[in-house]
mmCIF file of C-alpha atoms and ligand atoms in Angstrom:
data_model
loop_
_atom_site.group_PDB
_atom_site.id
_atom_site.type_symbol
_atom_site.label_atom_id
_atom_site.label_comp_id
_atom_site.label_asym_id
_atom_site.label_seq_id
_atom_site.Cartn_x
_atom_site.Cartn_y
_atom_site.Cartn_z
ATOM 1 C CA UNK A 1 214.860 73.386 329.045
ATOM 2 C CA UNK A 2 216.332 70.351 327.607
ATOM 3 C CA UNK A 3 219.825 69.829 326.463
ATOM 4 C CA UNK A 4 220.976 68.478 322.909
ATOM 5 C CA UNK A 5 224.281 67.141 322.746
ATOM 6 C CA UNK A 6 225.610 68.339 326.181
ATOM 7 C CA UNK A 7 229.230 69.455 326.040
ATOM 8 C CA UNK A 8 231.015 71.277 328.639
ATOM 9 C CA UNK A 9 233.070 73.624 326.648
ATOM 10 C CA UNK A 10 230.341 75.039 324.648
ATOM 11 C CA UNK A 11 228.197 75.068 327.934
ATOM 12 C CA UNK A 12 230.523 76.972 329.451
ATOM 13 C CA UNK A 13 231.398 79.623 326.505
ATOM 14 C CA UNK A 14 227.344 80.010 326.417
ATOM 15 C CA UNK A 15 226.916 80.819 330.145
ATOM 16 C CA UNK A 16 229.670 83.389 329.822
ATOM 17 C CA UNK A 17 228.045 84.829 326.806
ATOM 18 C CA UNK A 18 224.804 84.995 328.624
ATOM 19 C CA UNK A 19 226.312 86.639 331.701
ATOM 20 C CA UNK A 20 228.242 89.346 329.859
ATOM 21 C CA UNK A 21 225.912 90.342 327.265
ATOM 22 C CA UNK A 22 225.546 94.039 326.546
ATOM 23 C CA UNK A 23 223.640 96.424 324.470
ATOM 24 C CA UNK A 24 226.643 97.845 322.594
ATOM 25 C CA UNK A 25 226.532 96.920 318.920
ATOM 26 C CA UNK A 26 230.018 95.598 318.332
ATOM 27 C CA UNK A 27 231.543 91.973 318.239
ATOM 28 C CA UNK A 28 232.767 91.270 321.463
ATOM 29 C CA UNK A 29 235.538 89.085 321.642
ATOM 30 C CA UNK A 30 235.583 87.006 324.901
ATOM 31 C CA UNK A 31 239.008 86.495 326.760
ATOM 32 C CA UNK A 32 238.732 82.787 325.770
ATOM 33 C CA UNK A 33 239.326 83.955 322.003
ATOM 34 C CA UNK A 34 242.772 84.136 320.934
ATOM 35 C CA UNK A 35 243.078 83.780 317.117
ATOM 36 C CA UNK A 36 245.350 80.600 316.705
ATOM 37 C CA UNK A 37 248.279 80.781 314.315
ATOM 38 C CA UNK A 38 249.420 77.444 314.100
ATOM 39 C CA UNK A 39 248.796 75.969 310.799
ATOM 40 C CA UNK A 40 245.962 73.367 310.427
ATOM 41 C CA UNK A 41 246.292 69.860 309.605
ATOM 42 C CA UNK A 42 244.366 69.542 306.038
ATOM 43 C CA UNK A 43 245.376 68.244 302.888
ATOM 44 C CA UNK A 44 244.032 71.307 300.670
ATOM 45 C CA UNK A 45 244.270 69.294 297.554
ATOM 46 C CA UNK A 46 241.238 67.071 298.360
ATOM 47 C CA UNK A 47 239.263 69.511 299.859
ATOM 48 C CA UNK A 48 235.550 69.056 299.231
ATOM 49 C CA UNK A 49 232.192 70.830 300.096
ATOM 50 C CA UNK A 50 232.020 69.058 303.813
ATOM 51 C CA UNK A 51 231.952 70.439 307.309
ATOM 52 C CA UNK A 52 235.509 71.079 308.965
ATOM 53 C CA UNK A 53 235.264 71.836 312.521
ATOM 54 C CA UNK A 54 237.030 75.320 312.895
ATOM 55 C CA UNK A 55 237.982 77.342 316.019
ATOM 56 C CA UNK A 56 235.247 79.779 316.663
ATOM 57 C CA UNK A 57 231.432 80.865 315.966
ATOM 58 C CA UNK A 58 229.798 84.011 316.405
ATOM 59 C CA UNK A 59 226.589 83.906 318.499
ATOM 60 C CA UNK A 60 224.028 86.379 319.805
ATOM 61 C CA UNK A 61 220.248 86.618 320.921
ATOM 62 C CA UNK A 62 217.176 88.715 320.829
ATOM 63 C CA UNK A 63 213.560 88.619 321.759
ATOM 64 C CA UNK A 64 210.944 89.014 319.285
ATOM 65 C CA UNK A 65 210.107 92.502 318.873
ATOM 66 C CA UNK A 66 213.532 93.261 319.774
ATOM 67 C CA UNK A 67 216.701 94.107 318.126
ATOM 68 C CA UNK A 68 220.320 92.091 318.354
ATOM 69 C CA UNK A 69 222.932 93.409 320.228
ATOM 70 C CA UNK A 70 226.598 93.065 320.725
ATOM 71 C CA UNK A 71 227.221 89.209 319.792
ATOM 72 C CA UNK A 72 230.373 86.988 321.018
ATOM 73 C CA UNK A 73 232.854 84.953 319.579
ATOM 74 C CA UNK A 74 232.846 81.576 321.431
ATOM 75 C CA UNK A 75 234.287 78.201 320.597
ATOM 76 C CA UNK A 76 232.696 76.412 317.939
ATOM 77 C CA UNK A 77 230.820 73.628 319.115
ATOM 78 C CA UNK A 78 227.102 72.459 319.941
ATOM 79 C CA UNK A 79 224.512 74.677 320.998
ATOM 80 C CA UNK A 80 221.983 74.266 323.678
ATOM 81 C CA UNK A 81 218.277 74.566 322.443
ATOM 82 C CA UNK A 82 214.875 73.906 323.429
ATOM 83 C CA UNK A 83 212.825 70.849 322.065
ATOM 84 C CA UNK A 84 210.275 73.304 321.665
ATOM 85 C CA UNK A 85 212.336 75.781 320.031
ATOM 86 C CA UNK A 86 210.248 77.496 316.731
ATOM 87 C CA UNK A 87 213.036 76.479 314.241
ATOM 88 C CA UNK A 88 212.814 72.690 315.244
ATOM 89 C CA UNK A 89 208.964 72.593 315.587
ATOM 90 C CA UNK A 90 207.705 74.682 312.589
ATOM 91 C CA UNK A 91 210.961 75.834 310.347
ATOM 92 C CA UNK A 92 211.399 79.312 311.329
ATOM 93 C CA UNK A 93 214.793 79.721 310.145
ATOM 94 C CA UNK A 94 217.158 81.262 307.664
ATOM 95 C CA UNK A 95 220.438 80.859 306.374
ATOM 96 C CA UNK A 96 222.828 82.751 304.263
ATOM 97 C CA UNK A 97 226.059 81.462 302.495
ATOM 98 C CA UNK A 98 229.463 83.866 301.398
ATOM 99 C CA UNK A 99 232.990 82.933 301.308
ATOM 100 C CA UNK A 100 236.174 84.566 302.304
ATOM 101 C CA UNK A 101 239.162 83.972 299.897
ATOM 102 C CA UNK A 102 243.178 84.319 300.934
ATOM 103 C CA UNK A 103 244.870 86.341 298.395
ATOM 104 C CA UNK A 104 248.515 85.637 297.381
ATOM 105 C CA UNK A 105 249.602 88.601 299.389
ATOM 106 C CA UNK A 106 248.058 86.723 302.507
ATOM 107 C CA UNK A 107 245.213 89.229 302.820
ATOM 108 C CA UNK A 108 241.692 87.940 302.986
ATOM 109 C CA UNK A 109 238.885 89.156 300.721
ATOM 110 C CA UNK A 110 235.124 89.034 301.053
ATOM 111 C CA UNK A 111 232.404 89.060 298.515
ATOM 112 C CA UNK A 112 229.572 91.370 298.602
ATOM 113 C CA UNK A 113 228.744 90.341 302.160
ATOM 114 C CA UNK A 114 226.376 93.253 302.611
ATOM 115 C CA UNK A 115 224.309 91.304 299.979
ATOM 116 C CA UNK A 116 223.978 88.460 301.918
ATOM 117 C CA UNK A 117 223.126 90.887 304.943
ATOM 118 C CA UNK A 118 220.027 92.665 303.009
ATOM 119 C CA UNK A 119 218.866 89.333 301.665
ATOM 120 C CA UNK A 120 218.796 87.999 305.332
ATOM 121 C CA UNK A 121 216.734 90.920 306.398
ATOM 122 C CA UNK A 122 214.279 90.487 303.620
ATOM 123 C CA UNK A 123 214.024 86.665 304.310
ATOM 124 C CA UNK A 124 213.442 87.584 307.943
ATOM 125 C CA UNK A 125 210.890 90.004 307.344
ATOM 126 C CA UNK A 126 208.726 87.130 305.542
ATOM 127 C CA UNK A 127 209.425 84.744 308.345
ATOM 128 C CA UNK A 128 208.384 87.079 310.982
ATOM 129 C CA UNK A 129 212.001 87.186 312.724
ATOM 130 C CA UNK A 130 213.882 90.171 313.661
ATOM 131 C CA UNK A 131 217.432 90.344 311.940
ATOM 132 C CA UNK A 132 220.532 91.871 312.337
ATOM 133 C CA UNK A 133 221.332 95.189 310.555
ATOM 134 C CA UNK A 134 223.518 94.916 307.425
ATOM 135 C CA UNK A 135 226.594 96.492 309.471
ATOM 136 C CA UNK A 136 226.077 93.849 312.043
ATOM 137 C CA UNK A 137 225.968 91.172 309.654
ATOM 138 C CA UNK A 138 229.004 92.563 307.955
ATOM 139 C CA UNK A 139 231.038 93.087 311.300
ATOM 140 C CA UNK A 140 229.906 89.530 312.608
ATOM 141 C CA UNK A 141 231.264 87.923 309.293
ATOM 142 C CA UNK A 142 234.506 89.851 309.605
ATOM 143 C CA UNK A 143 235.248 88.876 312.981
ATOM 144 C CA UNK A 144 234.347 85.307 312.520
ATOM 145 C CA UNK A 145 236.538 85.081 309.556
ATOM 146 C CA UNK A 146 239.408 86.886 311.231
ATOM 147 C CA UNK A 147 239.015 84.525 314.463
ATOM 148 C CA UNK A 148 239.538 81.270 312.176
ATOM 149 C CA UNK A 149 241.957 82.920 309.576
ATOM 150 C CA UNK A 150 244.145 79.795 310.028
ATOM 151 C CA UNK A 151 241.457 77.653 308.408
ATOM 152 C CA UNK A 152 241.142 79.884 304.898
ATOM 153 C CA UNK A 153 242.558 77.870 302.335
ATOM 154 C CA UNK A 154 245.901 79.014 300.533
ATOM 155 C CA UNK A 155 245.335 81.043 297.235
ATOM 156 C CA UNK A 156 243.746 78.952 294.425
ATOM 157 C CA UNK A 157 243.120 75.642 297.070
ATOM 158 C CA UNK A 158 239.487 76.656 298.004
ATOM 159 C CA UNK A 159 237.732 79.097 300.401
ATOM 160 C CA UNK A 160 236.228 79.724 303.611
ATOM 161 C CA UNK A 161 232.676 79.082 303.450
ATOM 162 C CA UNK A 162 230.561 81.367 305.944
ATOM 163 C CA UNK A 163 227.123 80.130 307.151
ATOM 164 C CA UNK A 164 225.060 82.773 308.970
ATOM 165 C CA UNK A 165 221.913 81.046 310.491
ATOM 166 C CA UNK A 166 218.923 83.114 311.885
ATOM 167 C CA UNK A 167 216.353 81.063 313.735
ATOM 168 C CA UNK A 168 213.548 81.072 316.110
ATOM 169 C CA UNK A 169 215.361 79.565 319.228
ATOM 170 C CA UNK A 170 212.652 80.483 321.814
ATOM 171 C CA UNK A 171 209.592 77.734 322.903
ATOM 172 C CA UNK A 172 206.434 77.675 321.236
ATOM 173 C CA UNK A 173 203.866 74.858 321.331
ATOM 174 C CA UNK A 174 200.951 76.602 319.588
ATOM 175 C CA UNK A 175 201.923 77.876 315.997
ATOM 176 C CA UNK A 176 203.317 81.275 316.332
ATOM 177 C CA UNK A 177 206.518 83.257 316.130
ATOM 178 C CA UNK A 178 209.106 82.006 318.680
ATOM 179 C CA UNK A 179 209.703 84.361 321.487
ATOM 180 C CA UNK A 180 213.446 84.449 320.796
ATOM 181 C CA UNK A 181 215.761 84.303 318.108
ATOM 182 C CA UNK A 182 219.674 83.401 317.599
ATOM 183 C CA UNK A 183 222.060 84.771 314.815
ATOM 184 C CA UNK A 184 224.731 82.573 314.736
ATOM 185 C CA UNK A 185 227.792 82.404 312.173
ATOM 186 C CA UNK A 186 230.085 79.218 311.803
ATOM 187 C CA UNK A 187 232.511 78.747 308.904
ATOM 188 C CA UNK A 188 234.232 75.861 307.245
ATOM 189 C CA UNK A 189 237.215 75.843 304.725
ATOM 190 C CA UNK A 190 235.650 74.405 301.393
ATOM 191 C CA UNK A 191 236.652 73.102 297.963
ATOM 192 C CA UNK A 192 234.357 72.486 294.977
ATOM 193 C CA UNK A 193 230.610 71.742 295.533
ATOM 194 C CA UNK A 194 229.850 69.062 293.303
ATOM 195 C CA UNK A 195 231.810 65.984 292.916
ATOM 196 C CA UNK A 196 232.461 66.808 289.162
ATOM 197 C CA UNK A 197 234.652 69.792 290.381
ATOM 198 C CA UNK A 198 234.704 71.990 287.386
ATOM 199 C CA UNK A 199 233.677 69.477 285.137
ATOM 200 C CA UNK A 200 230.093 69.600 283.716
ATOM 201 C CA UNK A 201 227.387 68.321 285.887
ATOM 202 C CA UNK A 202 224.388 66.380 284.527
ATOM 203 C CA UNK A 203 220.901 67.240 285.515
ATOM 204 C CA UNK A 204 217.326 65.790 285.208
ATOM 205 C CA UNK A 205 214.313 67.932 284.996
ATOM 206 C CA UNK A 206 211.745 67.187 287.779
ATOM 207 C CA UNK A 207 208.284 67.101 286.543
ATOM 208 C CA UNK A 208 206.203 65.819 289.436
ATOM 209 C CA UNK A 209 207.671 67.996 292.384
ATOM 210 C CA UNK A 210 208.089 71.389 292.788
ATOM 211 C CA UNK A 211 210.496 73.784 294.954
ATOM 212 C CA UNK A 212 208.056 76.635 295.451
ATOM 213 C CA UNK A 213 204.694 78.227 294.444
ATOM 214 C CA UNK A 214 203.496 81.890 293.889
ATOM 215 C CA UNK A 215 202.898 83.528 297.313
ATOM 216 C CA UNK A 216 205.058 81.032 299.001
ATOM 217 C CA UNK A 217 208.832 81.427 300.340
ATOM 218 C CA UNK A 218 210.775 80.175 297.321
ATOM 219 C CA UNK A 219 212.611 83.601 297.397
ATOM 220 C CA UNK A 220 214.004 83.567 300.342
ATOM 221 C CA UNK A 221 216.779 81.547 302.053
ATOM 222 C CA UNK A 222 214.531 79.590 304.439
ATOM 223 C CA UNK A 223 215.650 76.037 305.471
ATOM 224 C CA UNK A 224 212.554 74.439 304.722
ATOM 225 C CA UNK A 225 213.056 75.272 301.143
ATOM 226 C CA UNK A 226 216.015 73.068 301.301
ATOM 227 C CA UNK A 227 214.522 70.165 303.007
ATOM 228 C CA UNK A 228 211.692 70.222 300.313
ATOM 229 C CA UNK A 229 214.009 69.324 297.625
ATOM 230 C CA UNK A 230 215.857 66.278 298.948
ATOM 231 C CA UNK A 231 213.531 63.823 298.027
ATOM 232 C CA UNK A 232 213.908 64.429 294.563
ATOM 233 C CA UNK A 233 217.518 65.339 294.628
ATOM 234 C CA UNK A 234 218.376 61.847 296.303
ATOM 235 C CA UNK A 235 216.221 60.027 293.623
ATOM 236 C CA UNK A 236 218.196 61.824 290.741
ATOM 237 C CA UNK A 237 221.805 61.024 292.364
ATOM 238 C CA UNK A 238 220.447 57.241 292.782
ATOM 239 C CA UNK A 239 219.945 57.433 289.101
ATOM 240 C CA UNK A 240 223.564 58.746 288.200
ATOM 241 C CA UNK A 241 222.583 62.662 287.772
ATOM 242 C CA UNK A 242 224.098 65.286 289.558
ATOM 243 C CA UNK A 243 221.146 67.436 290.707
ATOM 244 C CA UNK A 244 217.635 68.422 290.154
ATOM 245 C CA UNK A 245 216.229 71.194 287.720
ATOM 246 C CA UNK A 246 212.888 72.639 288.907
ATOM 247 C CA UNK A 247 209.819 74.064 286.684
ATOM 248 C CA UNK A 248 207.284 76.374 287.837
ATOM 249 C CA UNK A 249 204.340 74.731 289.629
ATOM 250 C CA UNK A 250 201.654 76.461 287.532
ATOM 251 C CA UNK A 251 202.327 75.972 283.925
ATOM 252 C CA UNK A 252 205.451 73.470 284.498
ATOM 253 C CA UNK A 253 206.971 74.629 281.548
ATOM 254 C CA UNK A 254 209.129 77.574 282.817
ATOM 255 C CA UNK A 255 212.495 77.106 284.453
ATOM 256 C CA UNK A 256 212.825 77.777 288.026
ATOM 257 C CA UNK A 257 216.088 76.852 289.551
ATOM 258 C CA UNK A 258 218.310 74.002 290.575
ATOM 259 C CA UNK A 259 218.231 72.464 294.364
ATOM 260 C CA UNK A 260 221.298 74.679 295.346
ATOM 261 C CA UNK A 261 221.655 77.393 292.401
ATOM 262 C CA UNK A 262 220.359 79.335 289.985
ATOM 263 C CA UNK A 263 220.532 78.377 286.166
ATOM 264 C CA UNK A 264 221.111 80.185 282.927
ATOM 265 C CA UNK A 265 220.852 79.386 279.213
ATOM 266 C CA UNK A 266 223.246 80.512 276.527
ATOM 267 C CA UNK A 267 222.277 80.862 272.809
ATOM 268 C CA UNK A 268 224.696 82.759 270.440
ATOM 269 C CA UNK A 269 225.422 86.077 272.479
ATOM 270 C CA UNK A 270 222.295 86.016 274.378
ATOM 271 C CA UNK A 271 222.165 84.619 277.853
ATOM 272 C CA UNK A 272 218.667 84.076 279.864
ATOM 273 C CA UNK A 273 218.088 83.321 283.281
ATOM 274 C CA UNK A 274 214.444 82.949 285.140
ATOM 275 C CA UNK A 275 213.311 86.395 286.425
ATOM 276 C CA UNK A 276 213.050 86.768 290.199
ATOM 277 C CA UNK A 277 209.507 86.589 290.748
ATOM 278 C CA UNK A 278 208.766 85.388 293.946
ATOM 279 C CA UNK A 279 209.548 81.910 293.435
ATOM 280 C CA UNK A 280 213.503 81.627 292.939
ATOM 281 C CA UNK A 281 216.502 82.503 295.031
ATOM 282 C CA UNK A 282 217.829 86.286 294.533
ATOM 283 C CA UNK A 283 221.243 84.486 293.930
ATOM 284 C CA UNK A 284 224.184 86.845 294.656
ATOM 285 C CA UNK A 285 226.269 85.084 292.317
ATOM 286 C CA UNK A 286 223.321 85.272 290.017
ATOM 287 C CA UNK A 287 223.342 88.709 290.098
ATOM 288 C CA UNK A 288 226.958 89.450 289.722
ATOM 289 C CA UNK A 289 227.116 87.083 286.778
ATOM 290 C CA UNK A 290 224.335 89.185 284.983
ATOM 291 C CA UNK A 291 226.729 92.229 285.390
ATOM 292 C CA UNK A 292 229.901 90.755 284.755
ATOM 293 C CA UNK A 293 228.367 88.964 281.353
ATOM 294 C CA UNK A 294 226.525 92.573 280.440
ATOM 295 C CA UNK A 295 230.232 94.068 280.925
ATOM 296 C CA UNK A 296 231.585 91.421 278.672
ATOM 297 C CA UNK A 297 229.133 92.618 275.938
ATOM 298 C CA UNK A 298 226.533 89.692 275.977
ATOM 299 C CA UNK A 299 222.828 90.421 275.914
ATOM 300 C CA UNK A 300 221.517 89.197 279.246
ATOM 301 C CA UNK A 301 217.828 88.705 279.882
ATOM 302 C CA UNK A 302 215.877 87.926 282.971
ATOM 303 C CA UNK A 303 212.647 86.466 281.502
ATOM 304 C CA UNK A 304 210.266 83.415 281.788
ATOM 305 C CA UNK A 305 212.717 80.856 280.311
ATOM 306 C CA UNK A 306 211.077 77.505 278.758
ATOM 307 C CA UNK A 307 212.179 73.928 278.591
ATOM 308 C CA UNK A 308 212.376 74.613 274.913
ATOM 309 C CA UNK A 309 214.655 76.845 275.040
ATOM 310 C CA UNK A 310 216.813 75.280 277.540
ATOM 311 C CA UNK A 311 216.606 71.950 275.232
ATOM 312 C CA UNK A 312 217.617 74.438 272.135
ATOM 313 C CA UNK A 313 220.540 75.808 274.240
ATOM 314 C CA UNK A 314 224.561 76.027 273.136
ATOM 315 C CA UNK A 315 225.409 75.944 276.741
ATOM 316 C CA UNK A 316 223.898 75.995 280.273
ATOM 317 C CA UNK A 317 225.225 76.643 283.426
ATOM 318 C CA UNK A 318 224.239 77.123 287.224
ATOM 319 C CA UNK A 319 225.450 79.716 289.689
ATOM 320 C CA UNK A 320 225.306 79.962 293.455
ATOM 321 C CA UNK A 321 227.950 80.797 296.252
ATOM 322 C CA UNK A 322 228.604 77.051 296.896
ATOM 323 C CA UNK A 323 228.768 76.110 293.171
ATOM 324 C CA UNK A 324 230.329 79.178 291.955
ATOM 325 C CA UNK A 325 229.649 78.840 288.043
ATOM 326 C CA UNK A 326 228.931 75.078 287.322
ATOM 327 C CA UNK A 327 228.761 74.243 283.863
ATOM 328 C CA UNK A 328 226.169 71.695 282.589
ATOM 329 C CA UNK A 329 227.031 68.828 280.506
ATOM 330 C CA UNK A 330 223.496 67.433 279.769
ATOM 331 C CA UNK A 331 219.941 67.827 280.519
ATOM 332 C CA UNK A 332 217.284 64.875 280.825
ATOM 333 C CA UNK A 333 213.521 66.093 280.649
ATOM 334 C CA UNK A 334 210.918 63.254 279.975
ATOM 335 C CA UNK A 335 213.394 60.325 279.139
ATOM 336 C CA UNK A 336 215.452 62.500 276.666
ATOM 337 C CA UNK A 337 218.898 63.553 277.108
ATOM 338 C CA UNK A 338 220.435 66.735 275.278
ATOM 339 C CA UNK A 339 224.230 67.131 275.691
ATOM 340 C CA UNK A 340 226.241 70.781 275.745
ATOM 341 C CA UNK A 341 229.639 71.963 275.291
ATOM 342 C CA UNK A 342 230.858 69.140 273.440
ATOM 343 C CA UNK A 343 232.810 66.790 276.199
ATOM 344 C CA UNK A 344 234.222 69.980 278.174
ATOM 345 C CA UNK A 345 233.353 73.089 279.508
ATOM 346 C CA UNK A 346 231.415 75.312 277.474
ATOM 347 C CA UNK A 347 233.232 78.522 276.195
ATOM 348 C CA UNK A 348 230.854 81.109 277.853
ATOM 349 C CA UNK A 349 230.857 79.214 281.104
ATOM 350 C CA UNK A 350 234.877 79.410 281.451
ATOM 351 C CA UNK A 351 234.917 83.008 280.401
ATOM 352 C CA UNK A 352 232.379 83.837 282.936
ATOM 353 C CA UNK A 353 233.689 81.523 285.922
ATOM 354 C CA UNK A 354 237.202 82.673 285.023
ATOM 355 C CA UNK A 355 235.982 86.526 285.227
ATOM 356 C CA UNK A 356 234.001 86.022 288.606
ATOM 357 C CA UNK A 357 236.491 83.785 290.340
ATOM 358 C CA UNK A 358 239.271 86.142 289.644
ATOM 359 C CA UNK A 359 237.661 88.960 290.982
ATOM 360 C CA UNK A 360 236.565 87.105 294.006
ATOM 361 C CA UNK A 361 240.227 86.147 294.455
ATOM 362 C CA UNK A 362 241.692 89.663 294.048
ATOM 363 C CA UNK A 363 243.381 88.663 290.706
ATOM 364 C CA UNK A 364 241.624 90.989 288.600
ATOM 365 C CA UNK A 365 240.666 94.969 289.064
ATOM 366 C CA UNK A 366 237.168 95.085 291.151
ATOM 367 C CA UNK A 367 235.896 98.002 288.906
ATOM 368 C CA UNK A 368 232.345 97.159 290.481
ATOM 369 C CA UNK A 369 233.615 97.707 294.106
ATOM 370 C CA UNK A 370 232.303 94.148 295.175
ATOM 371 C CA UNK A 371 235.437 93.192 297.193
ATOM 372 C CA UNK A 372 236.183 93.960 300.785
ATOM 373 C CA UNK A 373 239.636 93.217 301.889
ATOM 374 C CA UNK A 374 239.352 92.555 305.683
ATOM 375 C CA UNK A 375 243.183 92.145 306.704
HETATM 376 C C1 COI B 401 225.087 78.309 298.714
HETATM 377 O O1 COI B 401 225.253 78.511 297.570
HETATM 378 O O2 COI B 401 225.598 78.983 299.533
HETATM 379 C C2 COI B 401 223.871 77.676 299.326
HETATM 380 O O3 COI B 401 223.275 78.375 300.236
HETATM 381 C C3 COI B 401 223.048 76.710 298.872
HETATM 382 C C4 COI B 401 223.506 75.505 299.928
HETATM 383 C C5 COI B 401 222.439 74.357 299.397
HETATM 384 C C6 COI B 401 225.070 74.900 299.798
#
């Protein structure tokens, strides 16, 4: 087996992990893990959405047809993987994204982690991979967050982004499911996703390239979906746009999603968003915003949304774990640009952003039962 980026500390902890794995289902904390309490050297005011190395990551493995057993927290670092791993050769991999927030009283909050667990299970089924159970996923997330507690930004300064990965780590040469799988979680403190911060983003509708097609994997969080959007995204950024909005690949007139988030269109008291039909990601923020908007009296419809409706909207916004609720300032389609919300953030986008983030940060009563306090 070849070694990518040999790294002594990581190799040692990985060996420790291999030697000491057992079949219990809890998260095991090796003696090497002690939650560090000294404060971290970060300027919380300038935090963006980039990787910051934290203290620990969670890792567990299982064979094809098996189930994940007890995982372990090990120091954050490089992993050893075969050059013929399924994930490297055939893209057999999934990821998730969720966030932990620190409350003013110091406690730590997670937002609907069981939804991410369920989505990973669904994706694993599509990608022929075993997956952790919902409780194993949630326990692993909690343990990883607590071990990295000192990296959670102070209230109002950002969040701890949690990135679970599921990958075919075993060797294959001919096309087949990998014989071994790795479930890993790492975390990083983050601020705003778009460089615009909370200011409106400018999107261009992509008419030549498509993100997904019926029967494909557009509705699962597989890694290849994200590699596939880089070309259009890079071209759009080079032209000064923030990101790309995709259309359906059959009729080429219905909205799908933006590279990394779902899209919503506001007209008066009506809010519409593309229905989940196999080609768009069933976002957890999307689902939450639909419920929050309905609870605030908006008529929300999940349906086929046309480009014409988009161009005729009062407001447009995007939702996702990373982007939260991101107002759209303009859309460009076939050379024509339409602006929304005057020069600032639209009222509906602002209202929904505030309602959701107050819930996530524990600043308003959680009537939905979405927030889990882990300390
Ligand atoms: C997220 O919103 O968490 C995602 O997974 C999107 C990613 C491209 C940052």
